[in-house]
């Protein structure tokens, strides 16, 4: 179902159920599939023989620390970068063979802003529509509908420089929908925005997603991944090292309880030795120790070494546990 038709409140039945109702057993077809995907930049192996399948109407995230390979995968799907080897098929079209038709069904909202400061808000959409050969009247209708959907109509005749950061991001996503894409690709869609602006964008993306638009994104915000992604592929050093629903991955790998131990420098070595003696699973970042599956007996002993906070594990914790590094943009 075309994104623009959805914005015009098309009455056809949505392809997509609620965001939380994501399952590989729902019978939806695969819309993007990668097999044995390899990407090299000279001697650098950026993507190392990965497989992935993204379902039609799914929210799917490629996540990982800097240099993990996720951006390289996204660029190959977008046809901005050729594969070194392997295959990617997008909606039945083979990358490297049918790139023009692949690009025609994609909408891309890059992390770096690429709006034209010399044009008005409305013109940024209508001029972009011309690249796809959309007739002027249809382009104007689509642009106005998108501006209404993203709550930007009041700014339609203003130049880009007058917009806030959140408005610019919304306009960038609106522009990505001008060609009625089947798949919307988002690279760090809310990076650098305040919480209120981020929430507005999440709500708009969720609305599109519920109505059937496939979302593929990278993000370093755990809450964003949890809200927009039914599944995530966690990458590190060019490999997919975990794949599944964000909350399920955290529960399976880290359990339901984690503890943070904060010590001063003088106690750091003592704390590390104590945790090894206790046999607990932990990661150290600076003066903080992160302990997974801590038994009550261990917690009591840890309290003698510093300040202990007990909480639920997060996706960020999982990244540190799997990669030894925090979740970050880029790569």
PDB file of C-alpha atoms in Angstrom, residues 76-200:
ATOM      1  CA  UNK A  76      23.986  -1.708  -0.080  1.00  0.00           C
ATOM      2  CA  UNK A  77      20.214  -2.069   0.367  1.00  0.00           C
ATOM      3  CA  UNK A  78      19.765   1.532  -0.845  1.00  0.00           C
ATOM      4  CA  UNK A  79      22.012   0.784  -3.851  1.00  0.00           C
ATOM      5  CA  UNK A  80      24.431   3.533  -2.874  1.00  0.00           C
ATOM      6  CA  UNK A  81      27.226   0.994  -2.591  1.00  0.00           C
ATOM      7  CA  UNK A  82      27.856  -2.246  -4.530  1.00  0.00           C
ATOM      8  CA  UNK A  83      28.202  -5.624  -2.872  1.00  0.00           C
ATOM      9  CA  UNK A  84      31.626  -7.210  -2.919  1.00  0.00           C
ATOM     10  CA  UNK A  85      29.944 -10.606  -2.987  1.00  0.00           C
ATOM     11  CA  UNK A  86      26.706 -12.284  -1.980  1.00  0.00           C
ATOM     12  CA  UNK A  87      23.218 -11.137  -2.902  1.00  0.00           C
ATOM     13  CA  UNK A  88      20.499  -8.726  -1.804  1.00  0.00           C
ATOM     14  CA  UNK A  89      16.971  -8.986  -3.182  1.00  0.00           C
ATOM     15  CA  UNK A  90      14.524  -6.120  -2.585  1.00  0.00           C
ATOM     16  CA  UNK A  91      10.859  -6.827  -3.350  1.00  0.00           C
ATOM     17  CA  UNK A  92      11.881  -9.493  -5.856  1.00  0.00           C
ATOM     18  CA  UNK A  93      14.477  -7.270  -7.547  1.00  0.00           C
ATOM     19  CA  UNK A  94      18.161  -8.232  -7.475  1.00  0.00           C
ATOM     20  CA  UNK A  95      20.715  -5.671  -6.301  1.00  0.00           C
ATOM     21  CA  UNK A  96      23.298  -4.935  -8.966  1.00  0.00           C
ATOM     22  CA  UNK A  97      20.902  -6.036 -11.722  1.00  0.00           C
ATOM     23  CA  UNK A  98      17.721  -4.035 -11.164  1.00  0.00           C
ATOM     24  CA  UNK A  99      18.982  -1.070  -9.130  1.00  0.00           C
ATOM     25  CA  UNK A 100      16.810   1.527 -10.854  1.00  0.00           C
ATOM     26  CA  UNK A 101      13.606  -0.301  -9.929  1.00  0.00           C
ATOM     27  CA  UNK A 102      14.867  -0.945  -6.399  1.00  0.00           C
ATOM     28  CA  UNK A 103      15.480   2.770  -5.860  1.00  0.00           C
ATOM     29  CA  UNK A 104      12.005   3.571  -7.184  1.00  0.00           C
ATOM     30  CA  UNK A 105      10.329   1.727  -4.280  1.00  0.00           C
ATOM     31  CA  UNK A 106      12.567   3.121  -1.528  1.00  0.00           C
ATOM     32  CA  UNK A 107      12.184   6.252   0.527  1.00  0.00           C
ATOM     33  CA  UNK A 108      15.383   7.322   2.291  1.00  0.00           C
ATOM     34  CA  UNK A 109      15.777   9.760   5.180  1.00  0.00           C
ATOM     35  CA  UNK A 110      19.555  10.132   5.701  1.00  0.00           C
ATOM     36  CA  UNK A 111      21.165  11.180   8.965  1.00  0.00           C
ATOM     37  CA  UNK A 112      22.867  14.156   7.320  1.00  0.00           C
ATOM     38  CA  UNK A 113      20.437  16.894   6.396  1.00  0.00           C
ATOM     39  CA  UNK A 114      20.128  17.393   2.649  1.00  0.00           C
ATOM     40  CA  UNK A 115      17.265  19.877   2.426  1.00  0.00           C
ATOM     41  CA  UNK A 116      17.641  22.854   0.080  1.00  0.00           C
ATOM     42  CA  UNK A 117      17.916  26.070   2.086  1.00  0.00           C
ATOM     43  CA  UNK A 118      17.075  28.168  -0.977  1.00  0.00           C
ATOM     44  CA  UNK A 119      13.633  26.585  -1.332  1.00  0.00           C
ATOM     45  CA  UNK A 120      10.511  26.810   0.795  1.00  0.00           C
ATOM     46  CA  UNK A 121       9.232  23.876   2.823  1.00  0.00           C
ATOM     47  CA  UNK A 122       6.643  23.073   0.142  1.00  0.00           C
ATOM     48  CA  UNK A 123       9.136  23.446  -2.698  1.00  0.00           C
ATOM     49  CA  UNK A 124      11.520  20.983  -1.041  1.00  0.00           C
ATOM     50  CA  UNK A 125       8.827  18.356  -1.553  1.00  0.00           C
ATOM     51  CA  UNK A 126       7.554  19.335  -4.990  1.00  0.00           C
ATOM     52  CA  UNK A 127      11.019  19.728  -6.504  1.00  0.00           C
ATOM     53  CA  UNK A 128      12.040  16.351  -5.080  1.00  0.00           C
ATOM     54  CA  UNK A 129       8.893  14.805  -6.590  1.00  0.00           C
ATOM     55  CA  UNK A 130      10.049  15.990  -9.996  1.00  0.00           C
ATOM     56  CA  UNK A 131      13.068  13.668  -9.742  1.00  0.00           C
ATOM     57  CA  UNK A 132      10.609  10.762  -9.853  1.00  0.00           C
ATOM     58  CA  UNK A 133       8.692  12.166 -12.819  1.00  0.00           C
ATOM     59  CA  UNK A 134       5.597  12.889 -10.734  1.00  0.00           C
ATOM     60  CA  UNK A 135       3.276  15.361 -12.530  1.00  0.00           C
ATOM     61  CA  UNK A 136       3.115  18.851 -10.988  1.00  0.00           C
ATOM     62  CA  UNK A 137      -0.521  18.619  -9.821  1.00  0.00           C
ATOM     63  CA  UNK A 138       0.003  15.192  -8.236  1.00  0.00           C
ATOM     64  CA  UNK A 139       3.245  16.388  -6.643  1.00  0.00           C
ATOM     65  CA  UNK A 140       1.499  19.378  -5.096  1.00  0.00           C
ATOM     66  CA  UNK A 141      -1.335  17.215  -3.752  1.00  0.00           C
ATOM     67  CA  UNK A 142       1.138  14.757  -2.255  1.00  0.00           C
ATOM     68  CA  UNK A 143       3.275  17.511  -0.755  1.00  0.00           C
ATOM     69  CA  UNK A 144       0.316  19.194   0.920  1.00  0.00           C
ATOM     70  CA  UNK A 145      -0.949  15.893   2.318  1.00  0.00           C
ATOM     71  CA  UNK A 146       2.493  15.081   3.702  1.00  0.00           C
ATOM     72  CA  UNK A 147       2.825  18.517   5.278  1.00  0.00           C
ATOM     73  CA  UNK A 148      -0.525  18.033   6.994  1.00  0.00           C
ATOM     74  CA  UNK A 149       0.450  14.582   8.219  1.00  0.00           C
ATOM     75  CA  UNK A 150       3.747  15.821   9.662  1.00  0.00           C
ATOM     76  CA  UNK A 151       2.119  18.979  11.084  1.00  0.00           C
ATOM     77  CA  UNK A 152       4.204  21.311   8.918  1.00  0.00           C
ATOM     78  CA  UNK A 153       1.483  22.988   6.854  1.00  0.00           C
ATOM     79  CA  UNK A 154       1.803  26.257   8.778  1.00  0.00           C
ATOM     80  CA  UNK A 155       5.419  26.456   7.567  1.00  0.00           C
ATOM     81  CA  UNK A 156       4.714  25.511   3.924  1.00  0.00           C
ATOM     82  CA  UNK A 157       5.871  28.851   2.447  1.00  0.00           C
ATOM     83  CA  UNK A 158       8.806  29.470   4.782  1.00  0.00           C
ATOM     84  CA  UNK A 159      12.469  28.820   4.030  1.00  0.00           C
ATOM     85  CA  UNK A 160      14.229  25.887   5.675  1.00  0.00           C
ATOM     86  CA  UNK A 161      16.351  28.092   7.911  1.00  0.00           C
ATOM     87  CA  UNK A 162      13.259  29.071   9.910  1.00  0.00           C
ATOM     88  CA  UNK A 163      12.559  25.482  10.987  1.00  0.00           C
ATOM     89  CA  UNK A 164      13.573  23.887  14.265  1.00  0.00           C
ATOM     90  CA  UNK A 165      15.667  20.727  14.282  1.00  0.00           C
ATOM     91  CA  UNK A 166      12.618  18.563  14.873  1.00  0.00           C
ATOM     92  CA  UNK A 167      10.736  20.195  12.013  1.00  0.00           C
ATOM     93  CA  UNK A 168      13.675  19.641   9.667  1.00  0.00           C
ATOM     94  CA  UNK A 169      13.754  15.951  10.538  1.00  0.00           C
ATOM     95  CA  UNK A 170      10.019  15.649   9.945  1.00  0.00           C
ATOM     96  CA  UNK A 171      10.378  17.370   6.581  1.00  0.00           C
ATOM     97  CA  UNK A 172      13.252  15.067   5.634  1.00  0.00           C
ATOM     98  CA  UNK A 173      11.070  12.033   6.387  1.00  0.00           C
ATOM     99  CA  UNK A 174       8.132  13.619   4.542  1.00  0.00           C
ATOM    100  CA  UNK A 175      10.372  14.092   1.508  1.00  0.00           C
ATOM    101  CA  UNK A 176      11.308  10.410   1.658  1.00  0.00           C
ATOM    102  CA  UNK A 177       7.607   9.554   1.255  1.00  0.00           C
ATOM    103  CA  UNK A 178       6.982  11.693  -1.835  1.00  0.00           C
ATOM    104  CA  UNK A 179       7.408   8.744  -4.224  1.00  0.00           C
ATOM    105  CA  UNK A 180       5.007   6.479  -2.279  1.00  0.00           C
ATOM    106  CA  UNK A 181       7.759   4.028  -1.262  1.00  0.00           C
ATOM    107  CA  UNK A 182       7.120   0.479  -0.156  1.00  0.00           C
ATOM    108  CA  UNK A 183      10.118   0.685   2.157  1.00  0.00           C
ATOM    109  CA  UNK A 184      11.204   3.644   4.299  1.00  0.00           C
ATOM    110  CA  UNK A 185      14.895   3.651   5.254  1.00  0.00           C
ATOM    111  CA  UNK A 186      15.881   5.824   8.208  1.00  0.00           C
ATOM    112  CA  UNK A 187      19.450   6.513   9.289  1.00  0.00           C
ATOM    113  CA  UNK A 188      19.461   7.733  12.908  1.00  0.00           C
ATOM    114  CA  UNK A 189      16.051   9.431  12.488  1.00  0.00           C
ATOM    115  CA  UNK A 190      16.073  11.387  15.771  1.00  0.00           C
ATOM    116  CA  UNK A 191      19.747  11.949  16.544  1.00  0.00           C
ATOM    117  CA  UNK A 192      20.380  15.325  18.171  1.00  0.00           C
ATOM    118  CA  UNK A 193      16.718  16.096  18.854  1.00  0.00           C
ATOM    119  CA  UNK A 194      15.198  16.971  22.203  1.00  0.00           C
ATOM    120  CA  UNK A 195      12.853  14.382  23.798  1.00  0.00           C
ATOM    121  CA  UNK A 196       9.672  16.190  22.741  1.00  0.00           C
ATOM    122  CA  UNK A 197      10.713  16.413  19.071  1.00  0.00           C
ATOM    123  CA  UNK A 198      11.835  12.789  19.173  1.00  0.00           C
ATOM    124  CA  UNK A 199       8.448  11.715  20.517  1.00  0.00           C
ATOM    125  CA  UNK A 200       6.588  13.511  17.701  1.00  0.00           C
TER     126      UNK A 200
END
